[in-house]
Amino acid sequence: MRVDPCFFCGRPSYPSKGITFVRNDGKSFRFCRSKCHRNFKMKRNPRSLRWTKASRVKAGKEMVCDSTLLFGARRNVPERYNRDLVEKTIVAMKRISEIRSRRERVFYKKRMAGKRARELAQARKLVSENEHLLPRLRGSEIKRLKELNAEAGMEVEDEELVAKKHEVKVFGGEARKVKIQIPDESSDDGEDDDGQDEIQDEEMEVY
């Protein structure tokens, strides 16, 4: 069974699936779906579309130079059927797929190395270019943040300060002040020189 790649996007096109177009000069083109066939008839360049394999190869996202890819090359030389050769070929295909998947994972990890640092650098650049859109901090807040960072041994510039959003309580009762009279227990007899109890007013917040 021969599995041909799609001429446009590079996906595998299995037997009895897809579309085959034969040109007047005898060259055949295999397409995995009508989407690829339609784009081919519109004479679009596969490298300009991001969902094709050609564009991924152009962007360096696909493994191109690897020995495991040579086993997938098309060979038009017929071979005499041999049962032992078929069994060895099936075992080799499984082993080759394992090696290829492992190498693809390594290739992906190397390609993604340093991505976090690049994203942070782009974010810092975006913030520095659009600093005028950031909310401004009050002077007291800037002073408090500077003192906190000075205690930790860090110097923070005014432009590096970021406004913090204050938490807003959606649910909860309102705070109200209530005066409560509490007798003074400091005196031994509980009375002062005038013979009257001392009353102390305190303000307490009740929620």
mmCIF file of C-alpha atoms in Angstrom:
data_model
loop_
_atom_site.group_PDB
_atom_site.id
_atom_site.type_symbol
_atom_site.label_atom_id
_atom_site.label_comp_id
_atom_site.label_asym_id
_atom_site.label_seq_id
_atom_site.Cartn_x
_atom_site.Cartn_y
_atom_site.Cartn_z
ATOM 1 C CA MET A 1 0.000 0.000 0.000
ATOM 2 C CA ARG A 2 1.459 3.312 -1.063
ATOM 3 C CA VAL A 3 0.659 6.435 0.945
ATOM 4 C CA ASP A 4 1.423 9.504 -1.145
ATOM 5 C CA PRO A 5 1.828 12.942 0.429
ATOM 6 C CA CYS A 6 -0.503 15.723 -0.594
ATOM 7 C CA PHE A 7 1.039 17.886 -3.317
ATOM 8 C CA PHE A 8 -0.191 21.097 -1.668
ATOM 9 C CA CYS A 9 -0.176 20.720 2.129
ATOM 10 C CA GLY A 10 2.020 17.629 2.590
ATOM 11 C CA ARG A 11 -0.457 15.530 4.580
ATOM 12 C CA PRO A 12 -0.601 11.772 3.861
ATOM 13 C CA SER A 13 -3.168 10.814 1.250
ATOM 14 C CA TYR A 14 -4.302 7.214 1.747
ATOM 15 C CA PRO A 15 -5.679 4.927 -0.986
ATOM 16 C CA SER A 16 -9.328 5.501 -1.968
ATOM 17 C CA LYS A 17 -9.130 8.933 -0.307
ATOM 18 C CA GLY A 18 -8.392 12.333 -1.750
ATOM 19 C CA ILE A 19 -8.309 13.678 -5.297
ATOM 20 C CA THR A 20 -5.918 12.935 -8.155
ATOM 21 C CA PHE A 21 -5.417 15.476 -10.929
ATOM 22 C CA VAL A 22 -3.568 14.450 -14.111
ATOM 23 C CA ARG A 23 -2.231 17.245 -16.291
ATOM 24 C CA ASN A 24 -2.052 17.126 -20.101
ATOM 25 C CA ASP A 25 1.675 16.398 -20.002
ATOM 26 C CA GLY A 26 1.033 13.271 -17.916
ATOM 27 C CA LYS A 27 2.124 14.578 -14.504
ATOM 28 C CA SER A 28 -0.220 13.582 -11.674
ATOM 29 C CA PHE A 29 -0.976 15.635 -8.570
ATOM 30 C CA ARG A 30 -2.377 14.038 -5.426
ATOM 31 C CA PHE A 31 -4.501 16.080 -3.014
ATOM 32 C CA CYS A 32 -5.751 14.961 0.394
ATOM 33 C CA ARG A 33 -8.956 17.058 0.349
ATOM 34 C CA SER A 34 -10.934 19.512 -1.723
ATOM 35 C CA LYS A 35 -9.422 22.446 0.166
ATOM 36 C CA CYS A 36 -5.961 21.681 -1.219
ATOM 37 C CA HIS A 37 -7.358 21.034 -4.701
ATOM 38 C CA ARG A 38 -9.201 24.359 -4.677
ATOM 39 C CA ASN A 39 -6.107 26.297 -3.577
ATOM 40 C CA PHE A 40 -4.037 24.528 -6.247
ATOM 41 C CA LYS A 41 -6.495 25.579 -8.958
ATOM 42 C CA MET A 42 -6.302 29.159 -7.657
ATOM 43 C CA LYS A 43 -2.505 28.934 -8.189
ATOM 44 C CA ARG A 44 -1.678 29.820 -4.604
ATOM 45 C CA ASN A 45 1.812 29.355 -3.265
ATOM 46 C CA PRO A 46 1.859 26.724 -0.464
ATOM 47 C CA ARG A 47 4.720 28.521 1.273
ATOM 48 C CA SER A 48 2.542 31.597 1.797
ATOM 49 C CA LEU A 49 -0.143 29.659 3.715
ATOM 50 C CA ARG A 50 0.658 28.877 7.334
ATOM 51 C CA TRP A 51 -1.270 25.582 7.483
ATOM 52 C CA THR A 52 0.882 23.809 4.885
ATOM 53 C CA LYS A 53 4.018 21.823 5.550
ATOM 54 C CA ALA A 54 6.006 23.894 3.049
ATOM 55 C CA SER A 55 5.427 27.028 5.117
ATOM 56 C CA ARG A 56 6.526 25.221 8.293
ATOM 57 C CA VAL A 57 9.708 24.080 6.585
ATOM 58 C CA LYS A 58 10.341 27.624 5.384
ATOM 59 C CA ALA A 59 9.898 28.952 8.942
ATOM 60 C CA GLY A 60 12.249 26.307 10.375
ATOM 61 C CA LYS A 61 9.529 24.491 12.324
ATOM 62 C CA GLU A 62 9.996 21.101 10.672
ATOM 63 C CA MET A 63 12.865 18.623 10.738
ATOM 64 C CA VAL A 64 14.394 18.611 7.236
ATOM 65 C CA CYS A 65 17.886 17.131 7.504
ATOM 66 C CA ASP A 66 17.485 13.750 9.159
ATOM 67 C CA SER A 67 18.360 10.178 8.169
ATOM 68 C CA THR A 68 14.922 8.842 9.130
ATOM 69 C CA LEU A 69 13.311 10.957 6.413
ATOM 70 C CA LEU A 70 15.195 9.025 3.709
ATOM 71 C CA PHE A 71 13.125 5.903 4.376
ATOM 72 C CA GLY A 72 10.008 7.747 3.222
ATOM 73 C CA ALA A 73 11.468 8.540 -0.196
ATOM 74 C CA ARG A 74 9.516 7.265 -3.176
ATOM 75 C CA ARG A 75 11.063 4.293 -4.996
ATOM 76 C CA ASN A 76 9.703 3.209 -8.355
ATOM 77 C CA VAL A 77 11.837 0.067 -8.602
ATOM 78 C CA PRO A 78 9.634 -3.025 -8.093
ATOM 79 C CA GLU A 79 10.741 -5.698 -5.623
ATOM 80 C CA ARG A 80 9.976 -9.399 -5.699
ATOM 81 C CA TYR A 81 7.745 -10.469 -2.823
ATOM 82 C CA ASN A 82 9.649 -12.000 0.072
ATOM 83 C CA ARG A 83 7.951 -12.909 3.345
ATOM 84 C CA ASP A 84 11.078 -12.454 5.446
ATOM 85 C CA LEU A 85 11.732 -9.071 3.868
ATOM 86 C CA VAL A 86 8.167 -7.963 4.617
ATOM 87 C CA GLU A 87 8.463 -8.975 8.287
ATOM 88 C CA LYS A 88 11.774 -7.160 8.656
ATOM 89 C CA THR A 89 10.318 -4.107 6.929
ATOM 90 C CA ILE A 90 7.354 -3.959 9.325
ATOM 91 C CA VAL A 91 9.664 -4.183 12.360
ATOM 92 C CA ALA A 92 11.940 -1.519 10.861
ATOM 93 C CA MET A 93 8.982 0.798 10.212
ATOM 94 C CA LYS A 94 7.961 0.702 13.892
ATOM 95 C CA ARG A 95 11.530 1.307 15.016
ATOM 96 C CA ILE A 96 12.004 4.179 12.561
ATOM 97 C CA SER A 97 8.765 5.848 13.706
ATOM 98 C CA GLU A 98 9.937 5.675 17.342
ATOM 99 C CA ILE A 99 13.311 7.209 16.484
ATOM 100 C CA ARG A 100 11.682 9.924 14.389
ATOM 101 C CA SER A 101 9.194 10.860 17.131
ATOM 102 C CA ARG A 102 12.011 11.081 19.689
ATOM 103 C CA ARG A 103 14.111 13.273 17.412
ATOM 104 C CA GLU A 104 11.113 15.487 16.692
ATOM 105 C CA ARG A 105 10.596 16.033 20.426
ATOM 106 C CA VAL A 106 14.261 16.992 20.841
ATOM 107 C CA PHE A 107 14.024 19.311 17.836
ATOM 108 C CA TYR A 108 10.915 20.963 19.307
ATOM 109 C CA LYS A 109 12.565 21.492 22.710
ATOM 110 C CA LYS A 110 15.604 23.093 21.104
ATOM 111 C CA ARG A 111 13.389 25.311 18.966
ATOM 112 C CA MET A 112 11.340 26.444 21.971
ATOM 113 C CA ALA A 113 14.369 27.109 24.183
ATOM 114 C CA GLY A 114 14.436 30.756 25.248
ATOM 115 C CA LYS A 115 10.860 31.412 24.167
ATOM 116 C CA ARG A 116 9.877 32.659 27.639
ATOM 117 C CA ALA A 117 12.746 35.163 27.691
ATOM 118 C CA ARG A 118 11.829 36.438 24.223
ATOM 119 C CA GLU A 119 8.187 36.899 25.223
ATOM 120 C CA LEU A 120 9.216 38.842 28.345
ATOM 121 C CA ALA A 121 11.516 41.059 26.269
ATOM 122 C CA GLN A 122 8.690 41.792 23.833
ATOM 123 C CA ALA A 123 6.326 42.556 26.711
ATOM 124 C CA ARG A 124 8.838 44.968 28.289
ATOM 125 C CA LYS A 125 9.304 46.686 24.941
ATOM 126 C CA LEU A 126 5.539 47.033 24.508
ATOM 127 C CA VAL A 127 5.157 48.517 27.999
ATOM 128 C CA SER A 128 8.027 50.956 27.482
ATOM 129 C CA GLU A 129 6.594 52.171 24.166
ATOM 130 C CA ASN A 130 3.066 52.622 25.559
ATOM 131 C CA GLU A 131 3.933 53.849 29.027
ATOM 132 C CA HIS A 132 1.573 56.807 28.700
ATOM 133 C CA LEU A 133 -1.405 54.431 28.691
ATOM 134 C CA LEU A 134 -0.598 52.950 32.103
ATOM 135 C CA PRO A 135 -2.499 54.207 35.182
ATOM 136 C CA ARG A 136 -0.514 56.637 37.312
ATOM 137 C CA LEU A 137 0.263 55.992 40.973
ATOM 138 C CA ARG A 138 -0.240 58.492 43.749
ATOM 139 C CA GLY A 139 2.794 59.991 45.422
ATOM 140 C CA SER A 140 2.091 58.241 48.719
ATOM 141 C CA GLU A 141 1.841 54.869 46.975
ATOM 142 C CA ILE A 142 5.129 55.446 45.140
ATOM 143 C CA LYS A 143 6.812 56.459 48.389
ATOM 144 C CA ARG A 144 5.505 53.385 50.197
ATOM 145 C CA LEU A 145 6.699 51.040 47.441
ATOM 146 C CA LYS A 146 10.113 52.701 47.409
ATOM 147 C CA GLU A 147 10.461 52.215 51.160
ATOM 148 C CA LEU A 148 9.493 48.562 50.900
ATOM 149 C CA ASN A 149 12.029 47.934 48.154
ATOM 150 C CA ALA A 150 14.716 49.919 49.975
ATOM 151 C CA GLU A 151 14.332 47.635 52.979
ATOM 152 C CA ALA A 152 14.857 44.630 50.741
ATOM 153 C CA GLY A 153 17.989 46.215 49.278
ATOM 154 C CA MET A 154 16.487 47.070 45.917
ATOM 155 C CA GLU A 155 16.249 50.379 44.149
ATOM 156 C CA VAL A 156 13.129 50.884 42.102
ATOM 157 C CA GLU A 157 12.697 53.672 39.587
ATOM 158 C CA ASP A 158 9.449 55.550 39.188
ATOM 159 C CA GLU A 159 8.814 54.240 35.679
ATOM 160 C CA GLU A 160 9.115 50.604 36.807
ATOM 161 C CA LEU A 161 6.322 50.852 39.328
ATOM 162 C CA VAL A 162 3.112 49.130 38.341
ATOM 163 C CA ALA A 163 -0.285 50.106 39.652
ATOM 164 C CA LYS A 164 -1.964 47.475 41.750
ATOM 165 C CA LYS A 165 -5.678 46.996 41.508
ATOM 166 C CA HIS A 166 -7.482 47.399 44.790
ATOM 167 C CA GLU A 167 -9.711 44.520 45.747
ATOM 168 C CA VAL A 168 -13.384 45.400 45.839
ATOM 169 C CA LYS A 169 -15.758 43.456 48.026
ATOM 170 C CA VAL A 170 -18.891 42.604 46.126
ATOM 171 C CA PHE A 171 -20.756 41.196 49.101
ATOM 172 C CA GLY A 172 -20.676 42.238 52.766
ATOM 173 C CA GLY A 173 -22.325 44.566 55.247
ATOM 174 C CA GLU A 174 -21.620 48.249 55.637
ATOM 175 C CA ALA A 175 -19.264 49.410 58.361
ATOM 176 C CA ARG A 176 -20.887 51.678 60.935
ATOM 177 C CA LYS A 177 -19.573 53.262 64.133
ATOM 178 C CA VAL A 178 -21.333 52.556 67.452
ATOM 179 C CA LYS A 179 -20.581 54.197 70.796
ATOM 180 C CA ILE A 180 -20.408 51.789 73.732
ATOM 181 C CA GLN A 181 -20.107 52.899 77.366
ATOM 182 C CA ILE A 182 -17.602 50.803 79.311
ATOM 183 C CA PRO A 183 -17.000 51.389 83.062
ATOM 184 C CA ASP A 184 -13.412 52.086 84.093
ATOM 185 C CA GLU A 185 -11.997 49.176 86.090
ATOM 186 C CA SER A 186 -8.736 50.929 87.004
ATOM 187 C CA SER A 187 -10.109 52.356 90.298
ATOM 188 C CA ASP A 188 -10.314 50.028 93.306
ATOM 189 C CA ASP A 189 -13.730 51.043 94.607
ATOM 190 C CA GLY A 190 -15.117 51.664 91.148
ATOM 191 C CA GLU A 191 -15.985 55.322 92.013
ATOM 192 C CA ASP A 192 -14.117 58.595 91.584
ATOM 193 C CA ASP A 193 -13.776 61.534 94.046
ATOM 194 C CA ASP A 194 -17.235 62.852 93.155
ATOM 195 C CA GLY A 195 -18.794 59.473 93.908
ATOM 196 C CA GLN A 196 -19.790 58.878 90.314
ATOM 197 C CA ASP A 197 -18.721 56.075 88.030
ATOM 198 C CA GLU A 198 -16.288 56.964 85.274
ATOM 199 C CA ILE A 199 -17.661 56.351 81.820
ATOM 200 C CA GLN A 200 -15.337 55.883 78.907
ATOM 201 C CA ASP A 201 -16.616 56.226 75.367
ATOM 202 C CA GLU A 202 -14.982 54.148 72.726
ATOM 203 C CA GLU A 203 -15.705 53.942 69.068
ATOM 204 C CA MET A 204 -15.875 50.503 67.610
ATOM 205 C CA GLU A 205 -16.483 49.410 64.050
ATOM 206 C CA VAL A 206 -19.211 46.853 63.695
ATOM 207 C CA TYR A 207 -19.540 44.850 60.450
#
